[in-house]
Every structure is written in C-alpha cells, then in structure tokens.
Short mmCIF file of N, CA and C in Angstrom, two decimals:
data_model
loop_
_atom_site.label_atom_id
_atom_site.label_comp_id
_atom_site.label_asym_id
_atom_site.label_seq_id
_atom_site.Cartn_x
_atom_site.Cartn_y
_atom_site.Cartn_z
N MET C 700 0.84 -1.19 0.00
CA MET C 700 0.00 0.00 0.00
C MET C 700 0.88 1.24 0.00
N LYS C 701 0.33 2.30 -0.53
CA LYS C 701 1.08 3.55 -0.55
C LYS C 701 1.00 4.22 0.82
N LEU C 702 2.10 4.85 1.20
CA LEU C 702 2.16 5.53 2.49
C LEU C 702 1.09 6.60 2.60
N LYS C 703 0.76 7.26 1.49
CA LYS C 703 -0.23 8.34 1.53
C LYS C 703 -1.60 7.85 1.99
N ILE C 704 -1.91 6.59 1.79
CA ILE C 704 -3.20 6.07 2.23
C ILE C 704 -3.31 6.15 3.75
N PHE C 705 -2.27 5.77 4.45
CA PHE C 705 -2.27 5.83 5.92
C PHE C 705 -2.30 7.28 6.41
N ILE C 706 -1.51 8.12 5.76
CA ILE C 706 -1.44 9.53 6.16
C ILE C 706 -2.78 10.21 5.90
N ASN C 707 -3.33 10.02 4.70
CA ASN C 707 -4.59 10.67 4.35
C ASN C 707 -5.74 10.18 5.21
N LEU C 708 -5.75 8.90 5.52
CA LEU C 708 -6.80 8.37 6.38
C LEU C 708 -6.75 9.03 7.75
N ASN C 709 -5.56 9.13 8.31
CA ASN C 709 -5.42 9.75 9.63
C ASN C 709 -5.85 11.21 9.59
N LYS C 710 -5.31 11.96 8.67
CA LYS C 710 -5.62 13.39 8.60
C LYS C 710 -7.06 13.62 8.19
N GLY C 711 -7.58 12.73 7.35
CA GLY C 711 -8.95 12.88 6.88
C GLY C 711 -10.01 12.67 7.95
N ILE C 712 -9.71 11.88 8.96
CA ILE C 712 -10.71 11.63 10.01
C ILE C 712 -10.50 12.50 11.25
N THR C 713 -9.54 13.41 11.19
CA THR C 713 -9.27 14.26 12.36
C THR C 713 -10.51 15.02 12.80
N ALA C 714 -11.28 15.56 11.86
CA ALA C 714 -12.49 16.30 12.23
C ALA C 714 -13.47 15.39 12.97
N LEU C 715 -13.62 14.16 12.50
CA LEU C 715 -14.53 13.23 13.17
C LEU C 715 -14.04 12.87 14.57
N VAL C 716 -12.73 12.71 14.72
CA VAL C 716 -12.16 12.40 16.03
C VAL C 716 -12.41 13.56 16.99
N MET C 717 -12.18 14.79 16.53
CA MET C 717 -12.40 15.95 17.39
C MET C 717 -13.88 16.10 17.73
N LEU C 718 -14.75 15.84 16.77
CA LEU C 718 -16.19 15.90 17.03
C LEU C 718 -16.58 14.83 18.05
N ALA C 719 -16.00 13.66 17.94
CA ALA C 719 -16.27 12.60 18.92
C ALA C 719 -15.80 13.01 20.31
N LEU C 720 -14.66 13.70 20.39
CA LEU C 720 -14.17 14.17 21.69
C LEU C 720 -15.07 15.26 22.26
N ILE C 721 -15.57 16.14 21.40
CA ILE C 721 -16.52 17.16 21.86
C ILE C 721 -17.74 16.47 22.46
N ALA C 722 -18.23 15.45 21.78
CA ALA C 722 -19.40 14.71 22.28
C ALA C 722 -19.07 13.96 23.57
N ALA C 723 -17.94 13.28 23.60
CA ALA C 723 -17.57 12.47 24.76
C ALA C 723 -17.43 13.30 26.02
N TYR C 724 -16.93 14.52 25.87
CA TYR C 724 -16.69 15.39 27.03
C TYR C 724 -17.73 16.51 27.13
N ASN C 725 -18.80 16.40 26.35
CA ASN C 725 -19.91 17.36 26.40
C ASN C 725 -19.42 18.81 26.31
N GLN C 726 -18.62 19.07 25.31
CA GLN C 726 -18.06 20.41 25.11
C GLN C 726 -18.81 21.19 24.02
N TRP C 727 -20.09 20.92 23.87
CA TRP C 727 -20.89 21.54 22.82
C TRP C 727 -20.94 23.06 22.93
N GLN C 728 -20.84 23.60 24.13
CA GLN C 728 -20.93 25.05 24.34
C GLN C 728 -19.57 25.72 24.47
N ASN C 729 -18.50 24.99 24.22
CA ASN C 729 -17.15 25.52 24.39
C ASN C 729 -16.63 26.06 23.05
N PRO C 730 -16.54 27.40 22.90
CA PRO C 730 -16.07 27.96 21.63
C PRO C 730 -14.65 27.50 21.26
N THR C 731 -13.80 27.32 22.25
CA THR C 731 -12.43 26.87 21.98
C THR C 731 -12.45 25.48 21.34
N ALA C 732 -13.31 24.61 21.81
CA ALA C 732 -13.41 23.27 21.24
C ALA C 732 -13.86 23.34 19.78
N TRP C 733 -14.83 24.19 19.50
CA TRP C 733 -15.33 24.31 18.13
C TRP C 733 -14.29 24.92 17.20
N ILE C 734 -13.56 25.89 17.68
CA ILE C 734 -12.52 26.50 16.84
C ILE C 734 -11.40 25.48 16.60
N TYR C 735 -11.06 24.72 17.62
CA TYR C 735 -10.05 23.67 17.44
C TYR C 735 -10.53 22.67 16.38
N LEU C 736 -11.78 22.26 16.48
CA LEU C 736 -12.35 21.35 15.49
C LEU C 736 -12.30 21.97 14.09
N ALA C 737 -12.70 23.23 13.99
CA ALA C 737 -12.71 23.90 12.68
C ALA C 737 -11.31 23.99 12.09
N LEU C 738 -10.34 24.39 12.89
CA LEU C 738 -8.98 24.55 12.38
C LEU C 738 -8.35 23.22 11.99
N HIS C 739 -8.42 22.25 12.88
CA HIS C 739 -7.76 20.98 12.61
C HIS C 739 -8.55 20.13 11.62
N GLY C 740 -9.86 20.24 11.66
CA GLY C 740 -10.67 19.53 10.68
C GLY C 740 -10.45 20.08 9.28
N THR C 741 -10.39 21.40 9.17
CA THR C 741 -10.13 22.03 7.88
C THR C 741 -8.75 21.66 7.38
N TYR C 742 -7.78 21.64 8.27
CA TYR C 742 -6.42 21.25 7.87
C TYR C 742 -6.42 19.83 7.31
N GLY C 743 -7.12 18.92 7.97
CA GLY C 743 -7.18 17.54 7.50
C GLY C 743 -7.82 17.43 6.12
N ILE C 744 -8.92 18.16 5.92
CA ILE C 744 -9.58 18.16 4.62
C ILE C 744 -8.66 18.77 3.57
N HIS C 745 -8.00 19.87 3.92
CA HIS C 745 -7.05 20.53 3.02
C HIS C 745 -5.95 19.54 2.61
N TRP C 746 -5.41 18.81 3.57
CA TRP C 746 -4.34 17.86 3.29
C TRP C 746 -4.80 16.79 2.29
N VAL C 747 -5.98 16.23 2.53
CA VAL C 747 -6.47 15.16 1.66
C VAL C 747 -6.75 15.70 0.25
N LEU C 748 -7.39 16.87 0.17
CA LEU C 748 -7.66 17.46 -1.15
C LEU C 748 -6.36 17.76 -1.90
N LYS C 749 -5.40 18.32 -1.17
CA LYS C 749 -4.11 18.63 -1.79
C LYS C 749 -3.45 17.35 -2.29
N SER C 750 -3.56 16.29 -1.53
CA SER C 750 -2.97 15.01 -1.92
C SER C 750 -3.64 14.45 -3.17
N LEU C 751 -4.94 14.64 -3.28
CA LEU C 751 -5.67 14.13 -4.44
C LEU C 751 -5.41 14.96 -5.69
N ILE C 752 -5.33 16.29 -5.52
CA ILE C 752 -5.17 17.18 -6.66
C ILE C 752 -3.71 17.31 -7.09
N TYR C 753 -2.82 17.45 -6.11
CA TYR C 753 -1.39 17.62 -6.36
C TYR C 753 -0.61 16.58 -5.55
N PRO C 754 -0.59 15.34 -5.99
CA PRO C 754 0.08 14.29 -5.20
C PRO C 754 1.56 14.61 -4.96
N ASP C 755 2.00 14.36 -3.75
CA ASP C 755 3.40 14.53 -3.38
C ASP C 755 4.09 13.19 -3.59
N LEU C 756 5.11 13.20 -4.41
CA LEU C 756 5.79 11.95 -4.76
C LEU C 756 6.40 11.25 -3.54
N ALA C 757 6.72 12.01 -2.50
CA ALA C 757 7.31 11.41 -1.30
C ALA C 757 6.33 10.45 -0.62
N TRP C 758 5.03 10.70 -0.75
CA TRP C 758 4.03 9.85 -0.09
C TRP C 758 3.48 8.78 -1.03
N GLU C 759 3.94 8.76 -2.26
CA GLU C 759 3.46 7.79 -3.24
C GLU C 759 4.19 6.45 -3.15
N GLN C 760 5.22 6.38 -2.33
CA GLN C 760 6.01 5.15 -2.24
C GLN C 760 5.21 4.02 -1.60
N GLU C 761 5.49 2.83 -2.06
CA GLU C 761 4.87 1.64 -1.46
C GLU C 761 5.52 1.38 -0.11
N THR C 762 4.73 0.89 0.83
CA THR C 762 5.25 0.61 2.16
C THR C 762 4.57 -0.64 2.71
N SER C 763 5.18 -1.22 3.71
CA SER C 763 4.56 -2.40 4.33
C SER C 763 3.37 -1.97 5.17
N ILE C 764 2.48 -2.89 5.40
CA ILE C 764 1.32 -2.60 6.24
C ILE C 764 1.75 -2.21 7.65
N TRP C 765 2.81 -2.83 8.14
CA TRP C 765 3.29 -2.54 9.50
C TRP C 765 3.83 -1.12 9.60
N PHE C 766 4.62 -0.71 8.61
CA PHE C 766 5.14 0.65 8.63
C PHE C 766 4.00 1.65 8.50
N GLY C 767 3.02 1.31 7.69
CA GLY C 767 1.85 2.18 7.54
C GLY C 767 1.09 2.34 8.85
N ILE C 768 0.92 1.24 9.57
CA ILE C 768 0.21 1.29 10.85
C ILE C 768 1.01 2.09 11.87
N VAL C 769 2.32 1.88 11.92
CA VAL C 769 3.17 2.65 12.84
C VAL C 769 3.10 4.13 12.49
N SER C 770 3.12 4.45 11.21
CA SER C 770 3.02 5.85 10.78
C SER C 770 1.69 6.44 11.21
N TRP C 771 0.61 5.67 11.04
CA TRP C 771 -0.72 6.14 11.41
C TRP C 771 -0.79 6.41 12.92
N ILE C 772 -0.23 5.51 13.70
CA ILE C 772 -0.23 5.68 15.17
C ILE C 772 0.59 6.91 15.55
N ALA C 773 1.73 7.09 14.89
CA ALA C 773 2.55 8.28 15.18
C ALA C 773 1.77 9.55 14.87
N LEU C 774 1.04 9.57 13.78
CA LEU C 774 0.24 10.75 13.44
C LEU C 774 -0.93 10.93 14.41
N ALA C 775 -1.45 9.84 14.93
CA ALA C 775 -2.56 9.93 15.89
C ALA C 775 -2.14 10.64 17.18
N LEU C 776 -0.85 10.69 17.45
CA LEU C 776 -0.37 11.42 18.63
C LEU C 776 -0.73 12.91 18.54
N TYR C 777 -0.92 13.42 17.33
CA TYR C 777 -1.32 14.82 17.16
C TYR C 777 -2.74 15.07 17.67
N TRP C 778 -3.48 14.04 17.97
CA TRP C 778 -4.82 14.21 18.53
C TRP C 778 -4.78 14.44 20.04
N ILE C 779 -3.63 14.23 20.67
CA ILE C 779 -3.53 14.40 22.12
C ILE C 779 -3.88 15.82 22.57
N PRO C 780 -3.39 16.88 21.91
CA PRO C 780 -3.80 18.22 22.35
C PRO C 780 -5.31 18.43 22.30
N GLY C 781 -5.96 17.90 21.28
CA GLY C 781 -7.42 18.00 21.21
C GLY C 781 -8.09 17.26 22.35
N TRP C 782 -7.58 16.08 22.65
CA TRP C 782 -8.12 15.31 23.77
C TRP C 782 -7.94 16.08 25.09
N LEU C 783 -6.75 16.66 25.28
CA LEU C 783 -6.52 17.45 26.50
C LEU C 783 -7.46 18.64 26.57
N LEU C 784 -7.62 19.32 25.45
CA LEU C 784 -8.51 20.48 25.41
C LEU C 784 -9.93 20.08 25.81
N MET C 785 -10.42 19.00 25.23
CA MET C 785 -11.80 18.57 25.51
C MET C 785 -11.94 18.00 26.91
N SER C 786 -11.00 17.17 27.32
CA SER C 786 -11.13 16.50 28.62
C SER C 786 -10.96 17.47 29.78
N LEU C 787 -10.18 18.53 29.58
CA LEU C 787 -9.98 19.52 30.64
C LEU C 787 -10.92 20.71 30.51
N ALA C 788 -11.78 20.69 29.49
CA ALA C 788 -12.73 21.78 29.22
C ALA C 788 -12.01 23.12 29.16
N ALA C 789 -10.90 23.15 28.44
CA ALA C 789 -10.08 24.37 28.35
C ALA C 789 -10.79 25.44 27.53
N HIS C 790 -10.60 26.67 27.96
CA HIS C 790 -11.13 27.84 27.24
C HIS C 790 -9.95 28.77 26.97
N ALA C 791 -9.65 28.96 25.70
CA ALA C 791 -8.53 29.83 25.32
C ALA C 791 -8.98 31.28 25.28
N PRO C 792 -8.09 32.21 25.64
CA PRO C 792 -8.41 33.63 25.52
C PRO C 792 -8.63 34.01 24.05
N ALA C 793 -9.38 35.07 23.83
CA ALA C 793 -9.69 35.51 22.46
C ALA C 793 -8.43 35.76 21.64
N GLY C 794 -7.41 36.34 22.24
CA GLY C 794 -6.17 36.61 21.52
C GLY C 794 -5.50 35.34 21.04
N THR C 795 -5.54 34.31 21.85
CA THR C 795 -4.96 33.02 21.47
C THR C 795 -5.71 32.43 20.28
N LEU C 796 -7.03 32.56 20.30
CA LEU C 796 -7.83 32.04 19.19
C LEU C 796 -7.53 32.82 17.91
N ALA C 797 -7.33 34.13 18.04
CA ALA C 797 -6.98 34.94 16.86
C ALA C 797 -5.64 34.50 16.28
N TYR C 798 -4.66 34.26 17.14
CA TYR C 798 -3.36 33.78 16.66
C TYR C 798 -3.49 32.41 16.00
N ALA C 799 -4.36 31.58 16.52
CA ALA C 799 -4.56 30.26 15.92
C ALA C 799 -5.05 30.39 14.48
N TYR C 800 -5.99 31.31 14.27
CA TYR C 800 -6.46 31.55 12.90
C TYR C 800 -5.32 32.02 12.01
N GLN C 801 -4.51 32.94 12.52
CA GLN C 801 -3.38 33.45 11.74
C GLN C 801 -2.43 32.33 11.35
N PHE C 802 -2.08 31.50 12.30
CA PHE C 802 -1.10 30.45 12.03
C PHE C 802 -1.63 29.40 11.07
N ILE C 803 -2.91 29.06 11.17
CA ILE C 803 -3.44 28.06 10.25
C ILE C 803 -3.48 28.64 8.84
N PHE C 804 -3.81 29.92 8.71
CA PHE C 804 -3.81 30.57 7.39
C PHE C 804 -2.40 30.59 6.81
N LEU C 805 -1.42 30.94 7.64
CA LEU C 805 -0.03 30.93 7.17
C LEU C 805 0.41 29.52 6.79
N GLY C 806 -0.05 28.54 7.54
CA GLY C 806 0.29 27.15 7.22
C GLY C 806 -0.28 26.73 5.88
N PHE C 807 -1.55 27.06 5.64
CA PHE C 807 -2.15 26.75 4.34
C PHE C 807 -1.40 27.45 3.22
N SER C 808 -1.11 28.72 3.43
CA SER C 808 -0.43 29.51 2.40
C SER C 808 0.96 28.97 2.11
N SER C 809 1.65 28.52 3.13
CA SER C 809 3.03 28.05 2.93
C SER C 809 3.10 26.70 2.23
N THR C 810 2.01 25.94 2.25
CA THR C 810 2.04 24.64 1.57
C THR C 810 1.90 24.78 0.06
N LEU C 811 1.31 25.86 -0.39
CA LEU C 811 1.07 26.00 -1.83
C LEU C 811 2.35 26.07 -2.66
N PRO C 812 3.32 26.92 -2.30
CA PRO C 812 4.56 26.94 -3.11
C PRO C 812 5.26 25.58 -3.14
N ALA C 813 5.28 24.90 -2.01
CA ALA C 813 5.92 23.58 -1.97
C ALA C 813 5.16 22.60 -2.84
N THR C 814 3.84 22.71 -2.84
CA THR C 814 3.02 21.83 -3.67
C THR C 814 3.33 22.03 -5.15
N PHE C 815 3.36 23.29 -5.57
CA PHE C 815 3.60 23.58 -6.98
C PHE C 815 5.03 23.24 -7.39
N LYS C 816 5.95 23.35 -6.45
CA LYS C 816 7.35 23.01 -6.74
C LYS C 816 7.49 21.52 -7.03
N ASN C 817 6.72 20.69 -6.33
CA ASN C 817 6.82 19.24 -6.48
C ASN C 817 6.03 18.70 -7.67
N MET C 818 5.38 19.55 -8.41
CA MET C 818 4.59 19.08 -9.56
C MET C 818 5.47 18.77 -10.75
#
C-alpha cells in the first residue's frame, strides 16, 4: 500500500475524532473546542484534497502494512492536544484564538509553493 493512504486516512478523520471528543466530554458550548475542530478539521480536509489534486511523490512510495500502521499511530499522537482540550474543558483567551487563525492561514499559504514546486 502507498504511504499516503495511511497519512490521508489519519488526517482525513481528524475532524470526526475531534467531534467525537466534543461529544464524549460534552463540550458543545465551548467555543475553543469548536474552533479547534474547525482549524484541525479544515487542515485535514485541506491535506487530503491537496494530496488528491497535487500528489506529493514522497508519499506515493509503497510501504509495508506494519510501517503504515506505525506511521498512522505516530500521526494519531497529534490528537492528544485536542483530547486534552476537551477533557480539561479548556477555554482559550480571544487573543490566542486569533493567533490560531493566523497560524493556520499561514500554514495553508506556505504549503502552496511547496506543492507547486513538487509538480
């Protein structure tokens, strides 16, 4: 299997994982939880779409199922901050949320030149 399948699966379900954490910890009224879901869920969708439209040759390599599973588990560690946020019912200050928007926008913008370079 191609490595991108494991990566895309992990990143593609991030929004669902965060939504499940919101439900599990009853964080429906927590704006920080929703913004976290929006930012990380959008990033995951962006990653999968970018992979489908502009495939990165680095992720096209064939890999063993075991390496793919280990890679998927390693990427799942990125869900820990979301779990902490939901389980601790954290509320970020407005300024922190504004910076989060800025950084995700910069992250999206910075992937485009690299994407076009690899075409």
